[in-house]
XYZ file of C-alpha atoms in Angstrom:
263
model
C 122.772 82.008 109.919
C 119.899 82.245 107.541
C 119.181 85.898 106.779
C 115.492 86.159 107.672
C 112.902 87.913 109.601
C 110.382 86.263 111.945
C 107.713 88.669 113.139
C 103.978 89.067 114.025
C 102.326 90.641 111.037
C 100.905 94.119 110.636
C 98.291 94.678 107.928
C 99.503 96.008 104.675
C 98.981 99.710 103.989
C 96.755 99.253 100.956
C 95.645 95.645 100.678
C 92.852 94.889 98.335
C 89.516 96.136 99.286
C 88.236 92.574 99.575
C 90.675 91.600 102.365
C 89.026 90.404 105.342
C 91.364 90.371 108.323
C 92.110 87.000 109.616
C 95.539 87.573 111.143
C 96.332 88.800 114.594
C 99.334 89.576 116.780
C 99.792 85.827 117.317
C 100.231 85.276 113.537
C 103.966 84.462 112.756
C 105.630 84.938 109.318
C 109.126 84.049 108.055
C 110.647 86.140 105.305
C 113.971 84.963 103.864
C 116.475 87.525 102.658
C 114.716 90.387 104.633
C 117.724 92.053 106.042
C 119.672 95.031 104.652
C 123.324 95.959 105.191
C 125.298 93.078 106.558
C 122.294 90.702 106.305
C 121.865 91.600 102.640
C 125.476 90.921 101.953
C 125.062 87.581 103.601
C 122.223 86.618 101.386
C 124.362 87.461 98.349
C 126.922 84.946 99.649
C 124.294 82.131 99.512
C 123.036 81.635 103.153
C 120.009 79.507 102.285
C 122.030 77.249 100.079
C 124.018 76.215 103.236
C 122.326 73.242 105.033
C 124.214 74.133 108.137
C 122.796 77.568 108.081
C 119.284 76.194 107.668
C 119.710 73.813 110.505
C 120.764 76.532 112.769
C 117.739 78.619 111.918
C 115.516 75.602 112.528
C 116.946 75.063 115.950
C 116.664 78.725 116.790
C 113.061 78.714 115.601
C 112.115 75.557 117.493
C 113.444 77.029 120.747
C 111.140 80.079 120.410
C 108.032 79.195 118.449
C 105.742 76.157 118.237
C 104.534 76.967 114.709
C 104.132 79.632 112.105
C 101.608 80.708 109.474
C 103.427 82.428 106.457
C 106.606 81.712 104.659
C 107.796 84.217 101.973
C 110.726 82.923 100.049
C 112.409 86.208 99.047
C 116.124 85.479 99.078
C 117.622 85.421 95.684
C 120.849 86.448 93.752
C 121.885 87.575 90.412
C 125.421 88.372 89.372
C 124.540 90.207 86.166
C 124.386 94.080 85.932
C 121.508 95.369 83.928
C 122.001 94.596 80.207
C 124.575 91.786 80.757
C 124.034 88.041 80.562
C 126.979 86.208 81.981
C 126.659 82.635 83.214
C 129.839 82.555 85.271
C 127.946 82.020 88.445
C 125.110 79.890 87.030
C 125.610 77.036 89.685
C 125.639 79.576 92.495
C 122.433 81.288 91.175
C 120.691 77.827 90.810
C 121.816 76.696 94.292
C 120.508 79.830 95.969
C 117.391 80.800 94.117
C 115.930 77.197 93.611
C 117.712 74.680 95.859
C 118.209 77.069 98.778
C 114.572 78.135 98.749
C 113.381 74.459 98.380
C 115.667 73.237 101.182
C 114.530 75.918 103.540
C 110.852 75.373 102.687
C 111.182 71.667 103.288
C 112.951 72.244 106.646
C 110.203 74.476 107.879
C 107.167 72.548 106.570
C 106.745 70.608 109.800
C 106.253 73.772 111.750
C 103.450 75.167 109.608
C 100.220 75.661 111.620
C 97.926 73.237 110.033
C 94.792 75.378 109.808
C 92.637 75.443 106.627
C 93.086 78.632 104.518
C 95.471 80.089 106.970
C 99.023 78.606 106.239
C 100.616 80.293 103.151
C 103.782 80.085 101.075
C 104.625 82.934 98.783
C 107.495 82.521 96.543
C 108.983 85.737 95.113
C 109.721 84.912 91.577
C 109.825 86.640 88.136
C 108.148 86.642 84.743
C 111.645 86.004 83.350
C 110.920 82.437 84.590
C 107.690 81.874 82.905
C 107.418 78.984 80.304
C 106.880 81.259 77.433
C 110.542 82.325 77.812
C 111.735 78.742 77.446
C 112.215 77.729 73.732
C 113.769 74.303 74.419
C 110.777 72.112 73.499
C 112.000 69.017 75.371
C 112.471 70.878 78.559
C 109.320 72.879 78.177
C 107.364 69.681 77.702
C 108.657 68.296 80.985
C 107.543 71.448 82.913
C 104.271 71.733 81.017
C 103.011 68.351 82.092
C 101.529 69.391 85.422
C 100.170 66.042 86.163
C 103.610 64.470 86.057
C 105.537 67.401 87.290
C 107.815 66.564 90.281
C 110.958 67.719 91.996
C 112.867 64.964 90.044
C 111.698 66.318 86.761
C 112.454 69.970 87.788
C 115.995 68.634 88.790
C 116.327 67.024 85.379
C 115.762 70.345 83.639
C 118.319 72.124 85.887
C 120.860 69.393 85.271
C 120.505 69.660 81.509
C 120.788 73.529 81.762
C 124.062 73.291 83.922
C 125.436 70.593 81.504
C 124.699 73.012 78.629
C 126.557 75.809 80.494
C 129.470 73.649 81.216
C 129.821 72.482 77.685
C 129.323 75.968 76.238
C 126.118 75.506 74.323
C 123.625 77.285 76.479
C 123.084 80.017 73.946
C 121.817 77.641 71.318
C 119.670 75.283 73.309
C 116.546 77.371 73.764
C 117.118 78.662 77.246
C 115.765 82.102 78.249
C 117.651 84.964 76.587
C 117.668 87.514 79.392
C 119.556 86.940 82.744
C 119.606 83.189 81.679
C 120.763 81.627 84.926
C 118.472 83.795 87.015
C 115.551 83.104 84.684
C 116.136 79.266 84.768
C 116.315 79.412 88.555
C 112.949 81.125 88.671
C 111.468 78.781 86.066
C 112.410 75.987 88.546
C 110.917 77.855 91.553
C 107.600 78.451 89.646
C 107.482 74.746 88.923
C 108.223 73.806 92.489
C 105.491 76.031 93.653
C 102.979 74.031 91.362
C 104.337 70.865 92.927
C 103.829 72.111 96.519
C 100.356 73.595 95.725
C 99.151 70.235 94.461
C 100.738 68.274 97.312
C 99.387 70.422 100.049
C 96.143 71.514 98.610
C 93.605 72.287 101.400
C 96.428 72.575 103.974
C 98.920 75.176 102.780
C 98.269 77.841 100.064
C 101.279 78.111 97.762
C 101.590 80.944 95.264
C 104.189 82.845 93.392
C 104.563 86.665 92.893
C 106.592 88.614 90.311
C 107.280 92.087 91.694
C 108.110 93.425 88.201
C 110.786 95.866 87.407
C 111.470 97.122 90.889
C 114.054 99.567 92.074
C 116.532 97.469 94.041
C 120.286 96.894 94.062
C 119.696 93.929 91.641
C 118.336 96.312 89.064
C 121.119 98.931 89.813
C 118.282 101.135 91.325
C 116.290 101.256 88.156
C 112.645 100.300 87.858
C 109.068 101.320 87.536
C 108.196 101.264 91.163
C 109.845 101.190 94.645
C 110.647 98.089 96.682
C 108.186 99.332 99.211
C 105.416 99.156 96.606
C 106.380 95.583 95.668
C 106.540 94.640 99.287
C 103.167 96.129 100.035
C 101.543 93.981 97.303
C 103.426 90.868 98.430
C 102.010 91.417 101.877
C 98.614 91.886 100.441
C 98.888 88.574 98.644
C 100.218 86.753 101.699
C 97.203 88.102 103.706
C 94.400 87.336 101.230
C 91.186 86.417 102.932
C 90.358 82.888 103.745
C 87.245 82.704 101.626
C 88.240 81.671 98.027
C 91.973 81.612 98.923
C 93.796 80.552 95.717
C 96.642 78.153 95.553
C 99.086 77.402 92.640
C 98.665 80.885 91.146
C 101.213 83.407 89.689
C 100.643 86.922 90.697
C 102.255 89.892 88.971
C 102.450 93.579 90.075
C 101.133 95.982 87.441
C 103.546 98.583 86.334
C 100.643 101.072 85.817
C 98.828 100.879 89.027
C 98.894 99.439 92.553
C 96.754 96.504 91.582
C 97.805 93.040 91.084
C 96.927 90.528 88.281
C 96.826 86.817 88.558
C 97.924 84.367 85.892
């Protein structure tokens, strides 16, 4: 089944001082990739890229809940140790980090509680997937055109990338230079966040969050801060007050303080 947690929310330990509590014990959140141990191992084997797994979760959710308020797309994989940049698993990385998150989001959208400034999607992303890392001018132009940006255009970029990988020219075509397949998957996820933010403006707030260089298994335990620090800030973003709630923003966790910045 989809490795996820569905739970009433507790307030973050140190949310921004401006946070006005709007949630309650009735608030329901779904966090993909939230498990450790066996659940974490399952995430690494692409649960959210399996349509059958998603369907099973939807059926389970429908039998227990009428609606939910917050979705945090956290599940992601990378097959590169620190300092390496293999693309041997590029298709698996794209299928999980982008298509898996997209398919799960679309499956759950009908169950969002349609309350203004309450329903939120937070996509855990990375600065490795920001447009400044993309040197391919043609692909960059497609993603920069926010008025025309669509899922089809995002898929065009991904198809070109995978074709370049298949034909062995990915190093010369201007793709991100660090963790290339992971970076491209997050580039697509960031773009998808923009598409959703525009489509559901006024209904669902959609933002992205880069936790920065965090001490996790993906970084071989290296990093500038703990997973708990990153999770605390992600919770703070997910629980931002209704007044002035942003959508279509990219948040980053500062490596020098517990504050967040917004791009």
